[in-house]
Short mmCIF file of C-alpha atoms in Angstrom, two decimals:
data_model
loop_
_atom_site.label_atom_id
_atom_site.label_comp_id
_atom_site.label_asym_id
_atom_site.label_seq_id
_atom_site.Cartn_x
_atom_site.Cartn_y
_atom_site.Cartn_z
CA UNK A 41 16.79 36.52 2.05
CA UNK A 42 20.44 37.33 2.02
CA UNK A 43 23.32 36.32 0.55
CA UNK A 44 26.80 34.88 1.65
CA UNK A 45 30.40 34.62 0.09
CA UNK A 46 32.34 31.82 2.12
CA UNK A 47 35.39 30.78 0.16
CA UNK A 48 34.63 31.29 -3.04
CA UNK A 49 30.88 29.79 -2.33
CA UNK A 50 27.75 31.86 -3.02
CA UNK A 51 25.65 30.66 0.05
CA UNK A 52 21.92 31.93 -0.36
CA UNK A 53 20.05 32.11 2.42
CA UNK A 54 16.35 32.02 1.92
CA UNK A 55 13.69 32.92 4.58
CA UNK A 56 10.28 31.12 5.37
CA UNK A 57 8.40 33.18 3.10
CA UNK A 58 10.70 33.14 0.61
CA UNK A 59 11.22 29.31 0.26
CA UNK A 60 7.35 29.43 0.00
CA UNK A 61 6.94 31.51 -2.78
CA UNK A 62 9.99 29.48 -4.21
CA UNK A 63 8.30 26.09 -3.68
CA UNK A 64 4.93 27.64 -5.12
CA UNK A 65 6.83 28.98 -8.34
CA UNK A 66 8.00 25.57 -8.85
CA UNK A 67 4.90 24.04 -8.71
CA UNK A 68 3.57 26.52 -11.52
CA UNK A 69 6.76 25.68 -13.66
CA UNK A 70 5.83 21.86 -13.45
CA UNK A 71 2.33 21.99 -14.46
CA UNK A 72 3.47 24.48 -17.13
CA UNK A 73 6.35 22.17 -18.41
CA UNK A 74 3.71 19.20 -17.94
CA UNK A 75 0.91 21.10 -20.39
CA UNK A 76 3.82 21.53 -22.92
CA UNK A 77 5.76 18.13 -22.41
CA UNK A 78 2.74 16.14 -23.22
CA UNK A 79 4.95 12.47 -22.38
CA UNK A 80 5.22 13.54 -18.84
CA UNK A 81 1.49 14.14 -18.77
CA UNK A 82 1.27 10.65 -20.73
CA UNK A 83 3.26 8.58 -18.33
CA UNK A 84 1.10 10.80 -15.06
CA UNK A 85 4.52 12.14 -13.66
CA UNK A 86 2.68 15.09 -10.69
CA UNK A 87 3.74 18.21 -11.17
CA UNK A 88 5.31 18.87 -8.05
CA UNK A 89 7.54 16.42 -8.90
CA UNK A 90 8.73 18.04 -12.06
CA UNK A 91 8.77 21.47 -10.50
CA UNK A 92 11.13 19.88 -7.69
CA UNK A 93 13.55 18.19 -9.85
CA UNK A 94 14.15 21.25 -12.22
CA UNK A 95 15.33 23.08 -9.19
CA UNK A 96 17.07 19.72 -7.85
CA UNK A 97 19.22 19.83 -10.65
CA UNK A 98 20.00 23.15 -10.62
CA UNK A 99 21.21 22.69 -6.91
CA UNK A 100 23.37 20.02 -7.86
CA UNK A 101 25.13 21.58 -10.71
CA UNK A 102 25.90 24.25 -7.96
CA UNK A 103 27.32 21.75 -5.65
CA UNK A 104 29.23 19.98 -8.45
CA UNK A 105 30.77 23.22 -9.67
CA UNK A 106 31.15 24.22 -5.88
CA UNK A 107 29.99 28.05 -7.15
CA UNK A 108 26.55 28.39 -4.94
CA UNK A 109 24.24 26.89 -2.97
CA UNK A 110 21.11 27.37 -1.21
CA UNK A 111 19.82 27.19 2.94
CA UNK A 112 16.00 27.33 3.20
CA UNK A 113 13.83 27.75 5.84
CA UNK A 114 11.27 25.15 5.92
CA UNK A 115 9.41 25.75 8.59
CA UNK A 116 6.07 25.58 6.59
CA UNK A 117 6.97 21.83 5.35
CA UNK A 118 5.97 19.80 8.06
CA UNK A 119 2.85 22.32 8.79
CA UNK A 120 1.73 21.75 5.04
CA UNK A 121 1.75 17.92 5.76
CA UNK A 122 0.02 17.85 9.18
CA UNK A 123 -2.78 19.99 7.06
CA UNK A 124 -2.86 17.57 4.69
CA UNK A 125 -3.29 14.43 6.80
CA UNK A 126 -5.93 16.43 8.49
CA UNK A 127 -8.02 16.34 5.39
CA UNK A 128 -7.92 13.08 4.52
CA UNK A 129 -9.06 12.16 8.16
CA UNK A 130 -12.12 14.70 7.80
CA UNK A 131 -12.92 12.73 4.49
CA UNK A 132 -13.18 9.34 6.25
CA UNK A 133 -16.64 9.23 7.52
CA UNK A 134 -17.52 5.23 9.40
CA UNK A 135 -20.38 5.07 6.77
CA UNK A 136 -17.54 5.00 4.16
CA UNK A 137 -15.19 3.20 6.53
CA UNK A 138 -17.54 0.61 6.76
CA UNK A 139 -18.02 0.55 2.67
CA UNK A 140 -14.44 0.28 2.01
CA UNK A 141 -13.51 -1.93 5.03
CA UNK A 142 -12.63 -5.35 3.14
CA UNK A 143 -10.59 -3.41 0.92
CA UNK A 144 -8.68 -1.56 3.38
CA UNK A 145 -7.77 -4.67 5.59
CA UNK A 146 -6.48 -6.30 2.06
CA UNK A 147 -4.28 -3.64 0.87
CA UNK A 148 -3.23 -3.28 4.68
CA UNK A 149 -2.09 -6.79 4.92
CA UNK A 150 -0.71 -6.30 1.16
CA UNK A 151 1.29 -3.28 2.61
CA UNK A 152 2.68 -5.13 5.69
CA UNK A 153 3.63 -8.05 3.51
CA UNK A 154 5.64 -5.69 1.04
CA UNK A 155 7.41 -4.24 3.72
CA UNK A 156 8.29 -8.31 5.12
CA UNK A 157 9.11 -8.84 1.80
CA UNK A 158 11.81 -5.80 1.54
CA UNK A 159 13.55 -6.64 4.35
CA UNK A 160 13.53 -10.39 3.33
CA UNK A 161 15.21 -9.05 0.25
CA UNK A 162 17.95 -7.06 1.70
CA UNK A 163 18.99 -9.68 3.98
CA UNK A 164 19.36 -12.23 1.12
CA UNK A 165 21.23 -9.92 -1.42
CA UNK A 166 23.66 -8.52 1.51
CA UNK A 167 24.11 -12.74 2.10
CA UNK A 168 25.37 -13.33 -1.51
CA UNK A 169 27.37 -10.16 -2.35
CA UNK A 170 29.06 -9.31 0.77
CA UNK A 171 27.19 -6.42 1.85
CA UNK A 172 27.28 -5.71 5.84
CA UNK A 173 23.24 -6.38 6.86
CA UNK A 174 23.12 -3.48 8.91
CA UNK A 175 23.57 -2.36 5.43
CA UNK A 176 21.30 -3.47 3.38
CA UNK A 177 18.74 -3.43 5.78
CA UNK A 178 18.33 0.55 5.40
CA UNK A 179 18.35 0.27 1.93
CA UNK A 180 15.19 -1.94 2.68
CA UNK A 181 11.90 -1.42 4.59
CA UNK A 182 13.59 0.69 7.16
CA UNK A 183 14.41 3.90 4.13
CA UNK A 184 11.70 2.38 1.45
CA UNK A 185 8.49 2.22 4.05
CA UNK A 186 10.09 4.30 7.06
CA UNK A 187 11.39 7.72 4.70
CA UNK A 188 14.22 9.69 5.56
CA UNK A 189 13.06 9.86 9.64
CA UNK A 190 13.41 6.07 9.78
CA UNK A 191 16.58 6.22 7.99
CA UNK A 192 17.97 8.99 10.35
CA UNK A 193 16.85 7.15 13.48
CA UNK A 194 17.96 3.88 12.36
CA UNK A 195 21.08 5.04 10.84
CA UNK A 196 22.31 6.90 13.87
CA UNK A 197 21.56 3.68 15.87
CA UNK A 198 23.70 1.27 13.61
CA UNK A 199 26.51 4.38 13.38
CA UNK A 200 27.01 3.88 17.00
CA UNK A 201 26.85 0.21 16.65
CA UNK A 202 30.78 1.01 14.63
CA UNK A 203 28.60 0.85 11.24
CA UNK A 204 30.04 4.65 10.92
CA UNK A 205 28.60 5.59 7.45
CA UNK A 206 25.49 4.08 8.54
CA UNK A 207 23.54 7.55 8.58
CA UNK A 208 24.99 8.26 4.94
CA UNK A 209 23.75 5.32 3.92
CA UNK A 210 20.11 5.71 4.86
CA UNK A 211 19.71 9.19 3.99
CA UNK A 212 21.52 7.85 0.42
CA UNK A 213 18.47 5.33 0.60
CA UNK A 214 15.70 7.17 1.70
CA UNK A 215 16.09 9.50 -0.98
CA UNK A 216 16.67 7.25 -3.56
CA UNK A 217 13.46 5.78 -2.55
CA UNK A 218 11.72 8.96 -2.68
CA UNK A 219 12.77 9.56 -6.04
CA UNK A 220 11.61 5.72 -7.61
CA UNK A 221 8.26 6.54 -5.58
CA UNK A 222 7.40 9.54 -7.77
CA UNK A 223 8.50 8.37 -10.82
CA UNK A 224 7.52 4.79 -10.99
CA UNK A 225 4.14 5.04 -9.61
CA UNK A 226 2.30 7.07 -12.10
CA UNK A 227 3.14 5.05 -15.26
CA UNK A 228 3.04 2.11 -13.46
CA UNK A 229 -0.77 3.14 -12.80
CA UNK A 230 -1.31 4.07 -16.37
CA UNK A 231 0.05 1.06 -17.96
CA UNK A 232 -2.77 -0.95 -16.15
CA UNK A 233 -5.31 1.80 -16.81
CA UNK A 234 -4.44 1.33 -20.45
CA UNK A 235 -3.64 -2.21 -20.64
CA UNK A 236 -7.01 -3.27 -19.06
CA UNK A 237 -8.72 -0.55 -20.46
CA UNK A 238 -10.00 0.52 -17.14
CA UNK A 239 -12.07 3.26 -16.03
CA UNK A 240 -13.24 4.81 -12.71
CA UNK A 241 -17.15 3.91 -11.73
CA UNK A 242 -18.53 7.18 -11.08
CA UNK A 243 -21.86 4.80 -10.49
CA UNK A 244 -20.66 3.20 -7.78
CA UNK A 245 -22.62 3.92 -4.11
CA UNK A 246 -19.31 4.48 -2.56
CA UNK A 247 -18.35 7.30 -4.63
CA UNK A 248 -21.60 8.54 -4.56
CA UNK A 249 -21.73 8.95 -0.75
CA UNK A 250 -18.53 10.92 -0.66
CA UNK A 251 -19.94 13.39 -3.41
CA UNK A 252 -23.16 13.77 -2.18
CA UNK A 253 -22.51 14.26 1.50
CA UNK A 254 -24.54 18.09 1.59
CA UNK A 255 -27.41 16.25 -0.95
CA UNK A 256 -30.35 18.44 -0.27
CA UNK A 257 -27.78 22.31 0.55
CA UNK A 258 -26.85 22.64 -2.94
CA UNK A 259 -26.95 26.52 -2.41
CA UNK A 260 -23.30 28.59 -2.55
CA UNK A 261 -21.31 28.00 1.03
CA UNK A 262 -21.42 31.23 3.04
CA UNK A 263 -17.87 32.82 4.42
CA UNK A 264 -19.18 31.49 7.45
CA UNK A 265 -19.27 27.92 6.59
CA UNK A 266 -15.80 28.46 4.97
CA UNK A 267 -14.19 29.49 8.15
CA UNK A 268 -15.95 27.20 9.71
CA UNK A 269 -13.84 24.62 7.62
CA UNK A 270 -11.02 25.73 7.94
CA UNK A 271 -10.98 26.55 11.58
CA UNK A 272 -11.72 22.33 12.09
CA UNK A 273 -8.82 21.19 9.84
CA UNK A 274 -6.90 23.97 11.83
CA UNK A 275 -8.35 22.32 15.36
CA UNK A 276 -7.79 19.30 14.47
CA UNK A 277 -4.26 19.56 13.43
CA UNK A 278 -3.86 21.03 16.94
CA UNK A 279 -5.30 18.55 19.15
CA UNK A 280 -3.59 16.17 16.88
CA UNK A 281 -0.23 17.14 17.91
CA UNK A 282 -1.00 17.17 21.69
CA UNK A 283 -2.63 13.55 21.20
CA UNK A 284 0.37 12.57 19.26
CA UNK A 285 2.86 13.86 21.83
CA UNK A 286 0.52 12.25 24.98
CA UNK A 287 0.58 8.78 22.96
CA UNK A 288 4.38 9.51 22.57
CA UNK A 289 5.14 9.76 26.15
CA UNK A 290 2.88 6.69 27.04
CA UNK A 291 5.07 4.49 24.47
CA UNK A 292 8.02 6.26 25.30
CA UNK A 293 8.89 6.40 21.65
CA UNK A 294 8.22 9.11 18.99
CA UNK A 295 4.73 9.35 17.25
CA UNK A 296 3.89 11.03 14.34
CA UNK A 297 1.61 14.31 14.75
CA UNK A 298 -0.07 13.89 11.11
CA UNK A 299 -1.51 10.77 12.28
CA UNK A 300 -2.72 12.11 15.59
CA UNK A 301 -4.17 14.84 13.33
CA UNK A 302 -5.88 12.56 10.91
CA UNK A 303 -7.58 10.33 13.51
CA UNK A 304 -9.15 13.24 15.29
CA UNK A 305 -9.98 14.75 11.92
CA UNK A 306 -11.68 11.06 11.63
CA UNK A 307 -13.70 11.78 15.15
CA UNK A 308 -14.62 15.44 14.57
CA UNK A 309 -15.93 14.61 10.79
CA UNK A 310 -18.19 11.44 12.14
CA UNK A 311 -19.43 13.77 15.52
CA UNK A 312 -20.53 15.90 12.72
CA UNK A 313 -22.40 13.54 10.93
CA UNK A 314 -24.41 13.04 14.24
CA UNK A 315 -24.75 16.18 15.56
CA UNK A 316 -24.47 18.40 12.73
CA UNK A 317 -22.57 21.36 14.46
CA UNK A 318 -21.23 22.73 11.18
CA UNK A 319 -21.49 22.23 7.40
CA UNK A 320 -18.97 20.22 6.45
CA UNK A 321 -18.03 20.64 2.52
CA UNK A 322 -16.23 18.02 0.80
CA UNK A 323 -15.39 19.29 -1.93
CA UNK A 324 -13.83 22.40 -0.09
CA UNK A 325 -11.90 20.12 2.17
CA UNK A 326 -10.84 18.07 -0.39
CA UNK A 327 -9.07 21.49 -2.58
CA UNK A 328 -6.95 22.24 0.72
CA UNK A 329 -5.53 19.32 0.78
CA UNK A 330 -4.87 19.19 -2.77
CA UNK A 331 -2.85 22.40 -2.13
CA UNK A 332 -0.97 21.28 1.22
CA UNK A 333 -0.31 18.48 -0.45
CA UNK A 334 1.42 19.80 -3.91
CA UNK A 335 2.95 22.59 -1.85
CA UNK A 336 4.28 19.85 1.01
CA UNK A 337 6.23 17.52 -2.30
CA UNK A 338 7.24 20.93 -4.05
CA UNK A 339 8.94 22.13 -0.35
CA UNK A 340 10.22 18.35 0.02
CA UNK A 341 11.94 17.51 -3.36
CA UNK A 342 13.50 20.87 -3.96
CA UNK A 343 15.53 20.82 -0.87
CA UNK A 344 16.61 17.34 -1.83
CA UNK A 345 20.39 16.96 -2.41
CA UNK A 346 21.46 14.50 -5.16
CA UNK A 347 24.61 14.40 -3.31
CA UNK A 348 23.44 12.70 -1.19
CA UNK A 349 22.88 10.14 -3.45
CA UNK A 350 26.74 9.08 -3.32
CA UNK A 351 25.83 7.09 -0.14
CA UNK A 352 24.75 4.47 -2.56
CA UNK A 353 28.13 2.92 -3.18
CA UNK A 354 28.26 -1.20 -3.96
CA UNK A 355 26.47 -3.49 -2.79
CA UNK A 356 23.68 -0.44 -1.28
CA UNK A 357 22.69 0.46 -4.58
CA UNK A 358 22.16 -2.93 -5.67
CA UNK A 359 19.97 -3.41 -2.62
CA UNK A 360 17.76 -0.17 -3.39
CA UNK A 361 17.47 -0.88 -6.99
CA UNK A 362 16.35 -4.53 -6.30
CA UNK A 363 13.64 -3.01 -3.94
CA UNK A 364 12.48 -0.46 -6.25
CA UNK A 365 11.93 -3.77 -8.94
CA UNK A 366 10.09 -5.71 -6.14
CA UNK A 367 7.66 -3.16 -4.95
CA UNK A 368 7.08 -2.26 -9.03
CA UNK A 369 6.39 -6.38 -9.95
CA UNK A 370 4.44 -6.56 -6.82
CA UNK A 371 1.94 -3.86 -7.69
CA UNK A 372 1.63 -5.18 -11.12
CA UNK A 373 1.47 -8.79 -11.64
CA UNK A 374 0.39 -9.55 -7.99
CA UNK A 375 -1.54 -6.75 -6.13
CA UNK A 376 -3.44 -5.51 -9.08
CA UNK A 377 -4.85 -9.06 -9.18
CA UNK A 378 -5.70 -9.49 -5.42
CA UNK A 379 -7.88 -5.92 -5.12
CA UNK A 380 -9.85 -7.12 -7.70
CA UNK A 381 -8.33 -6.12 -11.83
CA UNK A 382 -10.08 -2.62 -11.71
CA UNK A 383 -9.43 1.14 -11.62
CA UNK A 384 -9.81 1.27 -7.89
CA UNK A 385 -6.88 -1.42 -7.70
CA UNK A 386 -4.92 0.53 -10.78
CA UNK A 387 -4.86 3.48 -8.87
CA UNK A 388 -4.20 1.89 -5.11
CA UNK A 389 -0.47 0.31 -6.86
CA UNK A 390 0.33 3.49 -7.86
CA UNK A 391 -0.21 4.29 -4.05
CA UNK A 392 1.73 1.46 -2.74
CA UNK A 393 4.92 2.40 -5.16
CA UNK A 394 4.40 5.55 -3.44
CA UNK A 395 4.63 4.64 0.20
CA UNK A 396 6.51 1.35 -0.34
CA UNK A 397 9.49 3.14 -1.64
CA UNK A 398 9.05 7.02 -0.25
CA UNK A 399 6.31 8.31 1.60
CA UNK A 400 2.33 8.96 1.72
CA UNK A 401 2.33 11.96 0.50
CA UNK A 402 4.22 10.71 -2.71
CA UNK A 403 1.47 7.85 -2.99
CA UNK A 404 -1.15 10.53 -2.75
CA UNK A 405 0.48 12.63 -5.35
CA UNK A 406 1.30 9.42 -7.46
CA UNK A 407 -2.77 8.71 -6.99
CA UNK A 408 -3.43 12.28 -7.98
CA UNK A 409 -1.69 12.51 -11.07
CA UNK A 410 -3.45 9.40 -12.40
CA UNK A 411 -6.63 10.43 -10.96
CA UNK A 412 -6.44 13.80 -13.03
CA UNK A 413 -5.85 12.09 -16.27
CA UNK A 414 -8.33 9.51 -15.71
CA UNK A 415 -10.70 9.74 -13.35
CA UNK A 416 -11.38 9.84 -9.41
CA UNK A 417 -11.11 6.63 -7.50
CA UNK A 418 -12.37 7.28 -4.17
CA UNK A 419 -11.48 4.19 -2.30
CA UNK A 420 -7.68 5.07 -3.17
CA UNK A 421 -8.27 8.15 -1.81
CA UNK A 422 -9.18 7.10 1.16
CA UNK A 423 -7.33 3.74 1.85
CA UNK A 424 -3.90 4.32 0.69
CA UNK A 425 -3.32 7.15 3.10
CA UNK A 426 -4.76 5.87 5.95
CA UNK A 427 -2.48 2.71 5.67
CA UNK A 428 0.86 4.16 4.63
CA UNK A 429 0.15 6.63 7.20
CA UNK A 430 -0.18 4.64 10.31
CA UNK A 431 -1.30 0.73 9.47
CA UNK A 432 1.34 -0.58 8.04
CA UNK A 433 3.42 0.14 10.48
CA UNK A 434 1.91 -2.32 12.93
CA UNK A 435 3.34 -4.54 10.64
CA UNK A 436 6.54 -2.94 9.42
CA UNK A 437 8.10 -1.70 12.84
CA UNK A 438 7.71 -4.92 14.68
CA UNK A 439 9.21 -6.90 11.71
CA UNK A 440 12.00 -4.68 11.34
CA UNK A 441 13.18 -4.85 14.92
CA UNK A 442 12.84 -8.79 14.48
CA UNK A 443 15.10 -8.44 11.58
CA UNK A 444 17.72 -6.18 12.86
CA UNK A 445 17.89 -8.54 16.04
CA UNK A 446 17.75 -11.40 14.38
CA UNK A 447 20.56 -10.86 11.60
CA UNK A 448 22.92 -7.92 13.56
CA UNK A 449 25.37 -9.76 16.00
CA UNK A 450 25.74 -6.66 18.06
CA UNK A 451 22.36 -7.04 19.13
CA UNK A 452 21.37 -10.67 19.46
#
């Protein structure tokens, strides 16, 4: 960690280790400020959310007074994340694939209709007010479903297309999105929790067989079998990458590495099941990625800049805010309905307000938050990431580039 003077500018420079420990004190400070400010624990807003907006803010006022600022190392971000989609994969055995199948087809075709939806949106409102549709289509699916990478890639596409603010725009998007995903999705999941008086059905032979996956070796895990854990999650995130970057090279286009990591977690955890070459704890695996994941938002939304925010300008921010009000009506007066009106379906449209407007990982946290208040809902769990992860985009990428050719001259 050092520090900088550069006209007048206190630039802190913070190492790997300390950005850690930074993003880990902030995660303390939000479940601290959450026990005390009982309306955020009320209205499920995830701690690592309120940990990362303290120190958001206190960035900003830096950059608004011009008097400091901050550089951080976050080369542990992406690591955390990989880890985390790991997990889930080793929690998605075929038995329970095969239990939650209907459902995850639904909210997958609910998730690639959103996303048609989004962009349907932006193309409409850039139509009446006057807004270039390069535009408001990153203020749409491309930022909302895609996150800030999407935004980037797209962005820098449509900047050399002569759209030159293109790239401000999208990142101006993206992180608006990210934002509305944190903070919408959590009430949004209580108010139908409350309104329907709804609760999780700990009876119910799908949560069951998740629980009880070591019925019969109820005695304490040895170090062994810990490391034994661990060292699959950390195998799997490995061969992960390398299938990711072979699958890359065969599509000649970029593929994510936490989805290569998940679907071999997926292969590893059901070879297991046959051939029983470790003992796989749930529970164990299921506390890692608990902390990858609350450590992965903490890294992501403290290094946030609300500056950033000034891309929205016109017409853009009318486009994002109208998205963040479709996704929200969507969940509740339509989605809720179609995965059935119970706590399962409560707790998957906090999910999709998580990855329709920001990212997986803020659906997971969304899910978590309401899950700690009221209960577990396994089939969330286990759906939502597996869909915002890599599903939807069979729908969302295809549509997209439909769009984009479609309604950008420069292309058709």
């Amino acid at each position: 960690m050092s520090f900088e003077l550069i006209d007048g500018l206190s630039m802190i420079n913070v190492n790997s280790t300390v950005t850690l420990a930074f993003a880990a004190i902030l995660l303390l400070l939000g479940y601290y400020t959450k026990d005390k400010v009982k309306l955020l624990d009320k209205y499920c807003i995830p701690a690592p959310v309120i940990g990362g907006f303290i120190f958001m803010f206190v960035t900003w006022v830096g950059h608004l007074t011009g008097s400091f600022a901050f550089t951080f190392d976050n080369m542990f971000q992406n690591t955390f994340m990989l880890a985390f989609f790991t997990t889930v994969g080793l929690g998605a055995s075929y038995k329970l694939l095969v239990k939650g199948g209907k459902l995850l087809i639904v909210y997958w075709l609910i998730a690639g209709v959103v996303s048609i939806f989004q962009n349907t949106l932006g193309v409409t409102l850039a139509k009446i007010i006057g807004l270039e549709t390069p535009y408001a289509l990153l203020a749409s699916a491309i930022s909302m479903i895609g996150g800030h990478g999407a935004a980037l890639s797209y962005g820098t596409t449509f900047g050399e297309m002569g759209y030159e603010v293109a790239p401000l725009v999208g990142a101006a998007a993206a992180t608006f999105g990210l934002i509305s995903a944190v903070l919408v999705g959590g009430p949004l999941g209580r108010r139908l929790i409350e309104k329907h008086n709804l609760k999780p059905d700990e009876d119910a032979a799908f949560d069951t067989s998740v629980t009880d996956i070591n019925v019969g070796l109820a005695e304490k895990l040895s170090s062994l079998d810990v490391i034994k854990n661990v060292s699959v999650i950390l195998i799997s995130m490995a061969l992960g990458t390398i299938v990711s970057g072979w699958i890359s090279n065969i599509i000649n286009m970029g593929f994510p590495s936490y989805v290569g990591a998940m679907f071999v977690a997926v292969i590893l955890r059901n070879l297991n099941e046959k051939l029983h070459f470790y003992r796989f704890d749930f529970a164990l695996v299921d506390e890692i990625g608990n902390v990858m994941l609350t450590l992965y938002l903490s890294l992501a939304l403290m290094t946030l800049k609300l500056w950033e925010l000034s891309g929205l300008i016109g017409g853009v921010f009318i486009v994002v805010m109208a998205q963040v009000l479709l996704v929200s009506l969507l969940a509740y007066f339509v989605v809720f309905r179609i995965l059935g009106k119970n706590y399962d379906a409560a707790v998957m449209c906090a999910g999709l307000c998580g990855h329709g407007l920001g990212a997986t990982p803020s659906a997971i946290v969304n899910m978590t938050a309401v899950n700690e208040k009221y209960g577990m809902s396994r089939k969330a769990m286990m759906i939502v990431p597996i869909v915002g992860a890599f599903l939807v985009d069979v729908i969302y990428q295809p549509q997209t580039i439909w769009f984009i050719k479609t309604f950008i001259q420069s292309l058709n």
